[in-house]
Short mmCIF file of C-alpha atoms in Angstrom, two decimals:
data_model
loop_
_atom_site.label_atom_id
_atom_site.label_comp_id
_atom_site.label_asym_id
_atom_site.label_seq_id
_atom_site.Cartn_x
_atom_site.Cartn_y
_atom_site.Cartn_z
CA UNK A 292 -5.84 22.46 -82.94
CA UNK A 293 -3.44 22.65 -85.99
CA UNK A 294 -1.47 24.95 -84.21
CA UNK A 295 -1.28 23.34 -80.84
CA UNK A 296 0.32 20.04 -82.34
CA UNK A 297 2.51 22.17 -84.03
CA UNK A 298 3.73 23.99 -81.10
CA UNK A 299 4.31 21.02 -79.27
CA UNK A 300 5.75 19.19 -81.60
CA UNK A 301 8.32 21.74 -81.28
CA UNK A 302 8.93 21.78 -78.10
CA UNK A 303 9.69 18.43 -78.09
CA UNK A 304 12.12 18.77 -80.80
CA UNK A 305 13.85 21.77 -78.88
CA UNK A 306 13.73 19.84 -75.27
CA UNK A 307 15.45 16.76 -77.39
CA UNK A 308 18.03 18.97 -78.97
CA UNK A 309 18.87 20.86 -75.59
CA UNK A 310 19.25 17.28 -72.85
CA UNK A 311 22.85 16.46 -74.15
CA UNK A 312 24.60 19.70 -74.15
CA UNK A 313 23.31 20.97 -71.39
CA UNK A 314 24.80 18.22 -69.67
CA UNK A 315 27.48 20.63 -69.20
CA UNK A 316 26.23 22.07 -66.29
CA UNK A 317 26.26 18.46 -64.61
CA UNK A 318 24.95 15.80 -65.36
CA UNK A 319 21.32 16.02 -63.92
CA UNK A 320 20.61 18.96 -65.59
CA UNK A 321 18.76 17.29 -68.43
CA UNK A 322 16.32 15.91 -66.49
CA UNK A 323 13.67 18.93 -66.73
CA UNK A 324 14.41 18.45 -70.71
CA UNK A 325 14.17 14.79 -71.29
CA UNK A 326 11.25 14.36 -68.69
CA UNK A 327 9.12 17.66 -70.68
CA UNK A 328 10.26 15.19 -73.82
CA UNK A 329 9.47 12.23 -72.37
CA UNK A 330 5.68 13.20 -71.60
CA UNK A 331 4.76 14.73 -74.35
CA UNK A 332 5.64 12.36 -76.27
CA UNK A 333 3.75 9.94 -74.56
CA UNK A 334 0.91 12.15 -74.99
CA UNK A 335 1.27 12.19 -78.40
CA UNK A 336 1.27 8.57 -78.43
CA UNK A 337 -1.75 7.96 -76.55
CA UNK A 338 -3.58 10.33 -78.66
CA UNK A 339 -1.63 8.47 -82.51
CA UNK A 340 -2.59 4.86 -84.01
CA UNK A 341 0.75 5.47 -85.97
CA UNK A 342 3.10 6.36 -83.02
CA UNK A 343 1.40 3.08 -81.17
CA UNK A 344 2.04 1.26 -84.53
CA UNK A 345 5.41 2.54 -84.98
CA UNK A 346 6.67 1.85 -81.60
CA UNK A 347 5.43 -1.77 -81.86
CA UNK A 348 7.41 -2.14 -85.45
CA UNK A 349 10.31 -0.25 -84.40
CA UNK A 350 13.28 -2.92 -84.06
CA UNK A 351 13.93 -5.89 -86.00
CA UNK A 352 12.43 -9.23 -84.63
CA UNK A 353 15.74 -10.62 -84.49
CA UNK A 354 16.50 -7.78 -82.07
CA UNK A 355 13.55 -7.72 -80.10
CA UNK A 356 14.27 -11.67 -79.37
CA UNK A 357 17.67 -11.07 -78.78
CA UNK A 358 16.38 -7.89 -76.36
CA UNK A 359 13.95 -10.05 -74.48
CA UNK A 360 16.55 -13.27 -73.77
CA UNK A 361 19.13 -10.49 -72.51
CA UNK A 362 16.68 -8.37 -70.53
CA UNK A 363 15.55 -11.91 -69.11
CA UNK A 364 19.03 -13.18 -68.08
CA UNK A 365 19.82 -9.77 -66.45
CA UNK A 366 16.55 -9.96 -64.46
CA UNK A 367 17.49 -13.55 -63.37
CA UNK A 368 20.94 -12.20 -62.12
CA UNK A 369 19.35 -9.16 -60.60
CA UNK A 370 16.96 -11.65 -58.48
CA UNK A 371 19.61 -14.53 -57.57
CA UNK A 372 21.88 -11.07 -56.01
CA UNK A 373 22.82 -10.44 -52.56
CA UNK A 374 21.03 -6.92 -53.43
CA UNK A 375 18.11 -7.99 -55.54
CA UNK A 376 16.52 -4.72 -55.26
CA UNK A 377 19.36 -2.27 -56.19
CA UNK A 378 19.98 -5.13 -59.07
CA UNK A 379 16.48 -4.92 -60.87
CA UNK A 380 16.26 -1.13 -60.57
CA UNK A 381 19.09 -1.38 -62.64
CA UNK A 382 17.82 -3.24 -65.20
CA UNK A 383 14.40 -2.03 -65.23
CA UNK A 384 15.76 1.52 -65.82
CA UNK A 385 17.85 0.54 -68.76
CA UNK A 386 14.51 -1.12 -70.20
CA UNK A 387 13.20 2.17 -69.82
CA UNK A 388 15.51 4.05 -71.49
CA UNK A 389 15.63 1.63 -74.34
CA UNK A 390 12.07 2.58 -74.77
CA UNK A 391 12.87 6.34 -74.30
CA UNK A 392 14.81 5.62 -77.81
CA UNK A 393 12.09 4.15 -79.48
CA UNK A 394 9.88 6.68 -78.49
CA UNK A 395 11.94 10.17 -79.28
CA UNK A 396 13.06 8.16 -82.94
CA UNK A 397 9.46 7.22 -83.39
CA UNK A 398 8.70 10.87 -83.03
CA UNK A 399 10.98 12.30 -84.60
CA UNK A 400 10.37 9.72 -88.08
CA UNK A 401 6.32 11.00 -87.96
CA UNK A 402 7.86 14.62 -88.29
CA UNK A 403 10.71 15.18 -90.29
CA UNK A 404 10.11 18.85 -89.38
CA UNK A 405 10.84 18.00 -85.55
CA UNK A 406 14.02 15.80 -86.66
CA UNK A 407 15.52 19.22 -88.44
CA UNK A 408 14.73 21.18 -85.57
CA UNK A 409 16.10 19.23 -82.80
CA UNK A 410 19.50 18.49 -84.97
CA UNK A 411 19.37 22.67 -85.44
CA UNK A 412 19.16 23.17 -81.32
CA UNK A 413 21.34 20.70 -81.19
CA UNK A 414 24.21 22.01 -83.28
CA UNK A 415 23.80 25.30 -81.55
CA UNK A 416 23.57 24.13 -78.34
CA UNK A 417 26.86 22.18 -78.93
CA UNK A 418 28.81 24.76 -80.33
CA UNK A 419 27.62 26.94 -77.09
CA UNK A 420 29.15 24.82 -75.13
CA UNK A 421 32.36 23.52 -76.84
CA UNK A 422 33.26 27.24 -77.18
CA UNK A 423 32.43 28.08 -73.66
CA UNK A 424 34.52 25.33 -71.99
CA UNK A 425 37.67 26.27 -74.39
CA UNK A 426 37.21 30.32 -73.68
CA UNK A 427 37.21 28.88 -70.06
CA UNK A 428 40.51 27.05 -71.28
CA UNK A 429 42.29 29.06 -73.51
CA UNK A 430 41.28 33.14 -72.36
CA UNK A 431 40.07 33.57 -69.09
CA UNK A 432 38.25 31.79 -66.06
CA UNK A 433 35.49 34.06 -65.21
CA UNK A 434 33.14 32.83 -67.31
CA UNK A 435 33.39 29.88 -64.95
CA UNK A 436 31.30 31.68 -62.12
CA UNK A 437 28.05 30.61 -64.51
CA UNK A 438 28.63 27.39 -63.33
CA UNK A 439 29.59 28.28 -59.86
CA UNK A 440 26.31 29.61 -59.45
CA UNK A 441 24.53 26.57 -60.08
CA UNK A 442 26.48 24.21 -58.35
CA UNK A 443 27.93 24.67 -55.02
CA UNK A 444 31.86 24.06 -55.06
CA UNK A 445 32.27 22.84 -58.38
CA UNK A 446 36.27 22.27 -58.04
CA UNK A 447 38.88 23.34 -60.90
CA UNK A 448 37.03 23.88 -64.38
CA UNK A 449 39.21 21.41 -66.04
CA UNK A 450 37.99 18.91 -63.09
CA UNK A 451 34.63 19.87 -63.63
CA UNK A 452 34.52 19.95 -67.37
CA UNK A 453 36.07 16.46 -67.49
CA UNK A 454 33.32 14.03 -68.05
CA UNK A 455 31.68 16.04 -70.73
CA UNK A 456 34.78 15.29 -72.66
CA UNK A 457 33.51 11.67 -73.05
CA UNK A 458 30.28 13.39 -74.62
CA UNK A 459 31.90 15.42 -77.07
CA UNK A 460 33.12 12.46 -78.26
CA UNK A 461 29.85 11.30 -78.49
CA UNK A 462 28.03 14.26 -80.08
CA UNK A 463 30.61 15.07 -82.73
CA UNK A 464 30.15 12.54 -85.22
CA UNK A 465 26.39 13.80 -84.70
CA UNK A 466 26.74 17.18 -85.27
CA UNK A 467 29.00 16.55 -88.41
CA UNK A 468 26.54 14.77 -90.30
CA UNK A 469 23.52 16.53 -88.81
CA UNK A 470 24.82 19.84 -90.57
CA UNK A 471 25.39 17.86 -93.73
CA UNK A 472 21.57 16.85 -93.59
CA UNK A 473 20.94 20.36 -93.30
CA UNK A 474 22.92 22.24 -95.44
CA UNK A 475 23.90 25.69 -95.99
CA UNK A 476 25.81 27.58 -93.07
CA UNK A 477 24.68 24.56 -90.56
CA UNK A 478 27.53 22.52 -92.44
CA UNK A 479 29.89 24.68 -91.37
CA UNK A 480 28.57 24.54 -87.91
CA UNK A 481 28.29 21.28 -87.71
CA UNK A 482 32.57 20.81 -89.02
CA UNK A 483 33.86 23.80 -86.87
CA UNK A 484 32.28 21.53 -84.11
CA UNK A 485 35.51 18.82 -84.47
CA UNK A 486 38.09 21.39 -83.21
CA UNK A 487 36.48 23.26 -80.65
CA UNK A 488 35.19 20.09 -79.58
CA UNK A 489 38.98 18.42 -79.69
CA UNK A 490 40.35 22.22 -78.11
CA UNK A 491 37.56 21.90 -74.73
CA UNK A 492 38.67 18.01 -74.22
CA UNK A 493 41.94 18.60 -74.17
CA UNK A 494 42.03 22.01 -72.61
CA UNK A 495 45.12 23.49 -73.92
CA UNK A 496 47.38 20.79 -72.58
CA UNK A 497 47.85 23.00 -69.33
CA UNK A 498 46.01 20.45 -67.10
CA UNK A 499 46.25 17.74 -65.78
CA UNK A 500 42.71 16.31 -66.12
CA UNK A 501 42.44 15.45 -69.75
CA UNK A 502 39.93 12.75 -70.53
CA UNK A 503 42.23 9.98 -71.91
CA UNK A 504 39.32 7.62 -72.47
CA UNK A 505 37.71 10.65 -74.68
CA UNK A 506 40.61 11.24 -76.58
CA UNK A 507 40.79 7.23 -77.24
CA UNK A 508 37.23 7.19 -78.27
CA UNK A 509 37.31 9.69 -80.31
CA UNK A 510 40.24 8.22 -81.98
CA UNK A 511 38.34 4.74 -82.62
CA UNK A 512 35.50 6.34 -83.35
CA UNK A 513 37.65 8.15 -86.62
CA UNK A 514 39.03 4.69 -87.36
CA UNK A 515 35.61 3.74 -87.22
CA UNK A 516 34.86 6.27 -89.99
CA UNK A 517 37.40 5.59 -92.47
CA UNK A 518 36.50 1.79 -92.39
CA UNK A 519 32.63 2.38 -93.04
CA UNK A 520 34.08 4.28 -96.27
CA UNK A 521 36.71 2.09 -97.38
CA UNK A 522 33.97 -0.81 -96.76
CA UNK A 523 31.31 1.63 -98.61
CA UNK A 524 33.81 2.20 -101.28
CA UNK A 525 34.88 -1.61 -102.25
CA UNK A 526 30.86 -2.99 -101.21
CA UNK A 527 32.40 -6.57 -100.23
CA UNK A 528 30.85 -9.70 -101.53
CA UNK A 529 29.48 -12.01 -98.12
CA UNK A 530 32.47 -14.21 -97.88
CA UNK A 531 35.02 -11.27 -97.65
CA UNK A 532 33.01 -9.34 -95.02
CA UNK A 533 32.74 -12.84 -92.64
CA UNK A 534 36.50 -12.96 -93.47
CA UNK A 535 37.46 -9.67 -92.33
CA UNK A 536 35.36 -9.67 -89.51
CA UNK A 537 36.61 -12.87 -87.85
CA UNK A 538 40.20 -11.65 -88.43
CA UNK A 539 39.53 -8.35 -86.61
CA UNK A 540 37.72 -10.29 -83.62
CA UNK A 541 40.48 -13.27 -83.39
CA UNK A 542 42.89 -10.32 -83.26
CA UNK A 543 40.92 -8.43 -80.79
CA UNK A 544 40.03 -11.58 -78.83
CA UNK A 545 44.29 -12.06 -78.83
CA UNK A 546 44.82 -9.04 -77.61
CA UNK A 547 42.22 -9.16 -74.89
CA UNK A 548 43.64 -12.07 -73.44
CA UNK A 549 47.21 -10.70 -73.48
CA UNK A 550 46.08 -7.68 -71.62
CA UNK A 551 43.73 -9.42 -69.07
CA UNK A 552 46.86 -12.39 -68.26
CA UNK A 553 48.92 -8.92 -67.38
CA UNK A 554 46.78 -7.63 -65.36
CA UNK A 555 47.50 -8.10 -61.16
CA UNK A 556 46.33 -10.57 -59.02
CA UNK A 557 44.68 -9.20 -55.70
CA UNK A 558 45.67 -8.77 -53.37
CA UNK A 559 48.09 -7.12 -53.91
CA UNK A 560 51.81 -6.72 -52.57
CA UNK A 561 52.62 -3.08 -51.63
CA UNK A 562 56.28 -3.79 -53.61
CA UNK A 563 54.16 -5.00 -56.48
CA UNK A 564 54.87 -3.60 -59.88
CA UNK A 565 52.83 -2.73 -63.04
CA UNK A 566 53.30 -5.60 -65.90
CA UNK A 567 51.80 -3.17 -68.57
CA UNK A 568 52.29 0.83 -69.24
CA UNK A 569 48.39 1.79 -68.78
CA UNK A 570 46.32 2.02 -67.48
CA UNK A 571 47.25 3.65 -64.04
CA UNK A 572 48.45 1.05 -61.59
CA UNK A 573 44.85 1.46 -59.43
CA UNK A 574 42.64 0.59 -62.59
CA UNK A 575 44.85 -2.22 -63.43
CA UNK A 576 43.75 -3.49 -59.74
CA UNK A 577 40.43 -2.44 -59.73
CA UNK A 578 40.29 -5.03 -63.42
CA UNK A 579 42.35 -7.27 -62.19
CA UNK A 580 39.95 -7.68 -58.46
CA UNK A 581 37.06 -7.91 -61.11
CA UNK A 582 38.22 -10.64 -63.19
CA UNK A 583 38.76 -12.77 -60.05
CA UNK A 584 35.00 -11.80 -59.45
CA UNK A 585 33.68 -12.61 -62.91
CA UNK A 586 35.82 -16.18 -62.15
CA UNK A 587 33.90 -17.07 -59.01
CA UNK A 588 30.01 -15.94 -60.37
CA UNK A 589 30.82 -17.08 -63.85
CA UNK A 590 27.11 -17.85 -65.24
CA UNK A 591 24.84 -15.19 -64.37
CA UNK A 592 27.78 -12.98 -62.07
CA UNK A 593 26.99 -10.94 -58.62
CA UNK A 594 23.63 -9.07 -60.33
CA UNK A 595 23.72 -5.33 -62.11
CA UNK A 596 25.02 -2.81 -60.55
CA UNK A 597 26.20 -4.57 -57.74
CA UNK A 598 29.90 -5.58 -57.94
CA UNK A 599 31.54 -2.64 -56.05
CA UNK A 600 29.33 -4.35 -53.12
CA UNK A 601 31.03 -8.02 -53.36
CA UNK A 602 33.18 -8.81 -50.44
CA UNK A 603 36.30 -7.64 -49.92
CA UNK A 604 35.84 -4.48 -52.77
CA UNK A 605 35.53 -2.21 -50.27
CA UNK A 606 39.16 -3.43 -48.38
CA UNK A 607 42.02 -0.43 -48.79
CA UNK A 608 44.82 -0.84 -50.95
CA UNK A 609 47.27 -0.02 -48.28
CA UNK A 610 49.78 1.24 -50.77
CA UNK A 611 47.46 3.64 -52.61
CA UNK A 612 44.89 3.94 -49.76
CA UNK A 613 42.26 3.20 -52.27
CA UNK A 614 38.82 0.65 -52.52
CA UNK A 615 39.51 -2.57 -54.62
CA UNK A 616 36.25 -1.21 -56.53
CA UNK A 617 35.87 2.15 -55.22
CA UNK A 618 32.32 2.35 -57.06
CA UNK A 619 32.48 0.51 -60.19
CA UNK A 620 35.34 -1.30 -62.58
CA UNK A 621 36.18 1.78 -64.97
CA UNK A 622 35.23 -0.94 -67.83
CA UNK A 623 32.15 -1.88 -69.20
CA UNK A 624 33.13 -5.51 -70.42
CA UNK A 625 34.53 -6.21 -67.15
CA UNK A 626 31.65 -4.87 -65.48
CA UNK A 627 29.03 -6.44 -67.31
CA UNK A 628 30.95 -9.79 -67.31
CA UNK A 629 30.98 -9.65 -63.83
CA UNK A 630 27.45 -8.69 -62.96
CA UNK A 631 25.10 -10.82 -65.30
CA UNK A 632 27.52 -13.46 -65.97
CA UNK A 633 29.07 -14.89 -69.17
CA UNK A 634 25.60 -15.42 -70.54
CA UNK A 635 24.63 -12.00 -69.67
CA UNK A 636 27.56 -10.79 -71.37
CA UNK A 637 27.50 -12.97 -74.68
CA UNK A 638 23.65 -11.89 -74.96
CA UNK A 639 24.78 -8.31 -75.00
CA UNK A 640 27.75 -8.86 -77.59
CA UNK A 641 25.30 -10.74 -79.31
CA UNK A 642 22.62 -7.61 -79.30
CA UNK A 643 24.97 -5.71 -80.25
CA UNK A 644 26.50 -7.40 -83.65
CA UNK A 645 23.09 -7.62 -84.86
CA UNK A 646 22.58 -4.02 -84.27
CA UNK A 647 25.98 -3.63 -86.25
CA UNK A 648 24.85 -5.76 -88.85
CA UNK A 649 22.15 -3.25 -89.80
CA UNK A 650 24.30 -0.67 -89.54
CA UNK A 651 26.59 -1.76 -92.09
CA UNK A 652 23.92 -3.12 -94.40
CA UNK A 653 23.28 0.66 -94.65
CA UNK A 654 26.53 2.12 -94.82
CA UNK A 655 27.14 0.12 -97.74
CA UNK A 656 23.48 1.08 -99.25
CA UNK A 657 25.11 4.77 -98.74
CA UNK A 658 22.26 5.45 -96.52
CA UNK A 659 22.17 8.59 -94.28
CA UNK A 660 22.95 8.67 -91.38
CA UNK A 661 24.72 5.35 -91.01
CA UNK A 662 28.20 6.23 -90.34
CA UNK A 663 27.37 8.74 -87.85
CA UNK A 664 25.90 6.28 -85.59
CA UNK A 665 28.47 3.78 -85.98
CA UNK A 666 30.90 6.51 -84.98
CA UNK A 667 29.07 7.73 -82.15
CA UNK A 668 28.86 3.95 -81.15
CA UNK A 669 32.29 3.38 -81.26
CA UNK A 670 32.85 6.78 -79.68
CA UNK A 671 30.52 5.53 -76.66
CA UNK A 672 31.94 2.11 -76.27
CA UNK A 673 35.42 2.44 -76.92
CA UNK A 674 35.91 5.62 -74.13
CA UNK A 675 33.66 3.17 -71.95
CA UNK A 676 36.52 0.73 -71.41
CA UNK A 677 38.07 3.15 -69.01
CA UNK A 678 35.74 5.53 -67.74
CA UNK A 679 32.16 5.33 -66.42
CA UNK A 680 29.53 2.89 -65.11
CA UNK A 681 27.72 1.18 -68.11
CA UNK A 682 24.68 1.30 -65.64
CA UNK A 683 24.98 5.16 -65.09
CA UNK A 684 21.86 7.05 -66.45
CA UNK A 685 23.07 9.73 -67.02
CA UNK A 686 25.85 8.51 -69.64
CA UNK A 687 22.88 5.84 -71.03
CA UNK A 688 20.71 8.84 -71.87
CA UNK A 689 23.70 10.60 -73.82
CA UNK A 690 23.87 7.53 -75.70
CA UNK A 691 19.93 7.08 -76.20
CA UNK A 692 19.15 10.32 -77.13
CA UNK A 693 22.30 10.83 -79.77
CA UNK A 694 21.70 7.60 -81.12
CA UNK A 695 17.64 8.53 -81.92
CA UNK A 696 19.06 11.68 -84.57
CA UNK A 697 20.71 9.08 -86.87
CA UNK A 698 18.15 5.77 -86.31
CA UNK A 699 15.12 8.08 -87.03
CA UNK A 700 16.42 9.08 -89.96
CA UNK A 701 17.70 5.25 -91.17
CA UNK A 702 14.38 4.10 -90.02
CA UNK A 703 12.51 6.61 -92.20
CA UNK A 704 14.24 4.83 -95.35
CA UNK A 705 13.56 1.27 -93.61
CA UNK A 706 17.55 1.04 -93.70
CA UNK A 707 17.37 -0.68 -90.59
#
């Protein structure tokens, strides 16, 4: 019986480490992974008190309540929409994969054997891929008929490859500290993972589909870095940390409005000219369309999921031949502005400082782990302003499953 638990608790651990690199292949392809995951580890909690127990005292209250009022204000969006149906799903299936968090971390904080062997597939599934993508890159091609076998016209490799530049963004900061927990040759592993991992996003330089929002994540996610140590380093007193943090939101708040007054007014003239140098001229409209959404469904907004669907996004851009909102805004402020409303919106800011909070309470306890998920925050967010849907699943399981290495460890010391 021993045995059996054993044995599955490893392949849990192995189908956790394998759902984001394998991502490579496209972006279903860790769906046989995460769903193996998934039920086993319900299985395992039917069958534990503790997993039950540890599930229930997983997040902060503060959290939970904050969880519940935002979860509730997106459901009253989602049922006030023109598309009530398509707006629920939505937020139903982010519910779920919250919970898909709390249940892998759970896990993986009951066995700190699993946790070491998921961060292990991890790092070598990771360093697979990153060198596979830049051999594609940087030697030949023909390693590229792997993937042409498993999906049917898969287009140029740098095409292809492009999204998973927004997750290497994402699992670096992971891998780094996940071979520090490690040790031995795994910390090499995990630090040869930041160039190959900067060489397969951007390719060489010889193409023209470079992630832009990757390589701006991953740059705020390294700014990200050095201020959890200079703010580890000095350990400011309470007054100093509120000071410094309203002067970096006033100035980002500044800034925000700056760049949102610049943006066009649809519609738009086909003479019309750009007021600011990025991003491209059709993003600029496809923000500038949303704000004037977000201005007429201020409270609660047009419902999840649903804003490429309000009138007139679907009319052409005569001058570009392009959608308004061809599928979604490129941004996820915008887009959750403009779906749940201003309230939805300040509940998720809201979520998401106290969240923050944590995590600096244990950066500046010098607590494992910390740092890494702050970076692989502000790699997620950050490359979010300008790339995909918030509501994709695929992009919130990256996130989910990345963030549950570094919370099940902090959770394990009660850092958070």
């Amino acid at each position: 019986m021993l045995g059996e638990y054993v044995r599955t608790d490893r392949l849990i651990a192995i189908c956790i480490g394998l759902s984001v690199p394998i991502i490579i292949f496209g972006k279903a392809t860790s769906v046989p992974f995460l769903g193996v995951a998934c039920l086993l580890c319900l299985w395992t909690a039917v069958r534990s008190v503790d997993v039950r127990n540890g599930l229930l005292d997983f997040l902060p209250k503060d959290v939970v309540v904050a969880f519940i009022i935002m979860f509730g204000l997106w459901l009253l969006s989602a049922s006030l929409s023109t598309f009530p149906l398509k707006a629920s799903f939505a937020v139903i299936r982010t519910g779920g994969i919250v919970f898909l968090t709390m249940l892998f971390a759970v896990f993986l904080i009951r066995n700190p054997a699993s946790l070491n062997t998921a961060l292990k597939v991890l790092l070598g599934a990771s360093v697979l891929a990153f060198g596979y993508i830049s051999f594609i890159f940087y030697v030949s091609e023909a390693p590229f008929a792997l993937v042409e076998l498993i999906r049917s016209e898969p287009g140029r490799p740098s095409q292809f490859f492009k999204p998973f530049g927004s997750v290497i963004i994402c699992l670096i900061p992971i891998l780094v500290w996940g071979g520090y927990v490690l040790g031995g040759r795994w910390r090499w592993v995990g630090l040869a993972c930041i160039p190959l991992g900067i060489m397969a996003i951007i390719g060489g330089g010889r193409y023209i589909d470079i992630s832009r929002a990757a390589l701006v994540g991953l740059l705020g996610s390294a700014f990200m870095v050095c201020l959890a140590y200079c703010i580890r380093s000095i350990r400011p007193n309470r007054f100093f940390a509120w000071f410094i943090g309203l002067t970096l939101v006033l100035a980002l708040f500044g800034l925000v409005v700056w760049f949102l007054s610049a943006l066009p007014t649809p519609p738009v003239a086909n003479d019309a000219v750009p007021n600011l140098p990025f991003p491209d001229w059709h993003r600029q409209i496809i923000w500038g369309f949303t704000l004037q959404v977000i201005d007429q469904n201020l409270l609660l907004g047009v419902g999840p999921n649903t804003v490429n669907m309000f009138r007139g996004a679907d009319e052409i851009i005569l001058e570009l031949n392009q959608e308004y909102i061809p599928s979604h805004p490129h941004n996820w402020v915008l887009e959750i502005a403009a779906e749940t409303g201003l309230l939805g919106f300040s509940l998720m800011i809201a979520s998401m400082l106290l969240l923050t909070r944590y995590l600096f309470r244990a950066i500046i306890s010098r607590q494992s782990g910390s740092i890494s998920a702050l970076a692989m925050c502000a790699a997620f967010w950050i490359s979010s302003l300008a790339n995909f849907s918030i509501w994709s699943v695929w992009w919130q399981v990256c996130f989910a499953v990345l963030l549950t290495f570094p919370i099940a460890r902090l959770r394990a010391a009660k850092s958070v």
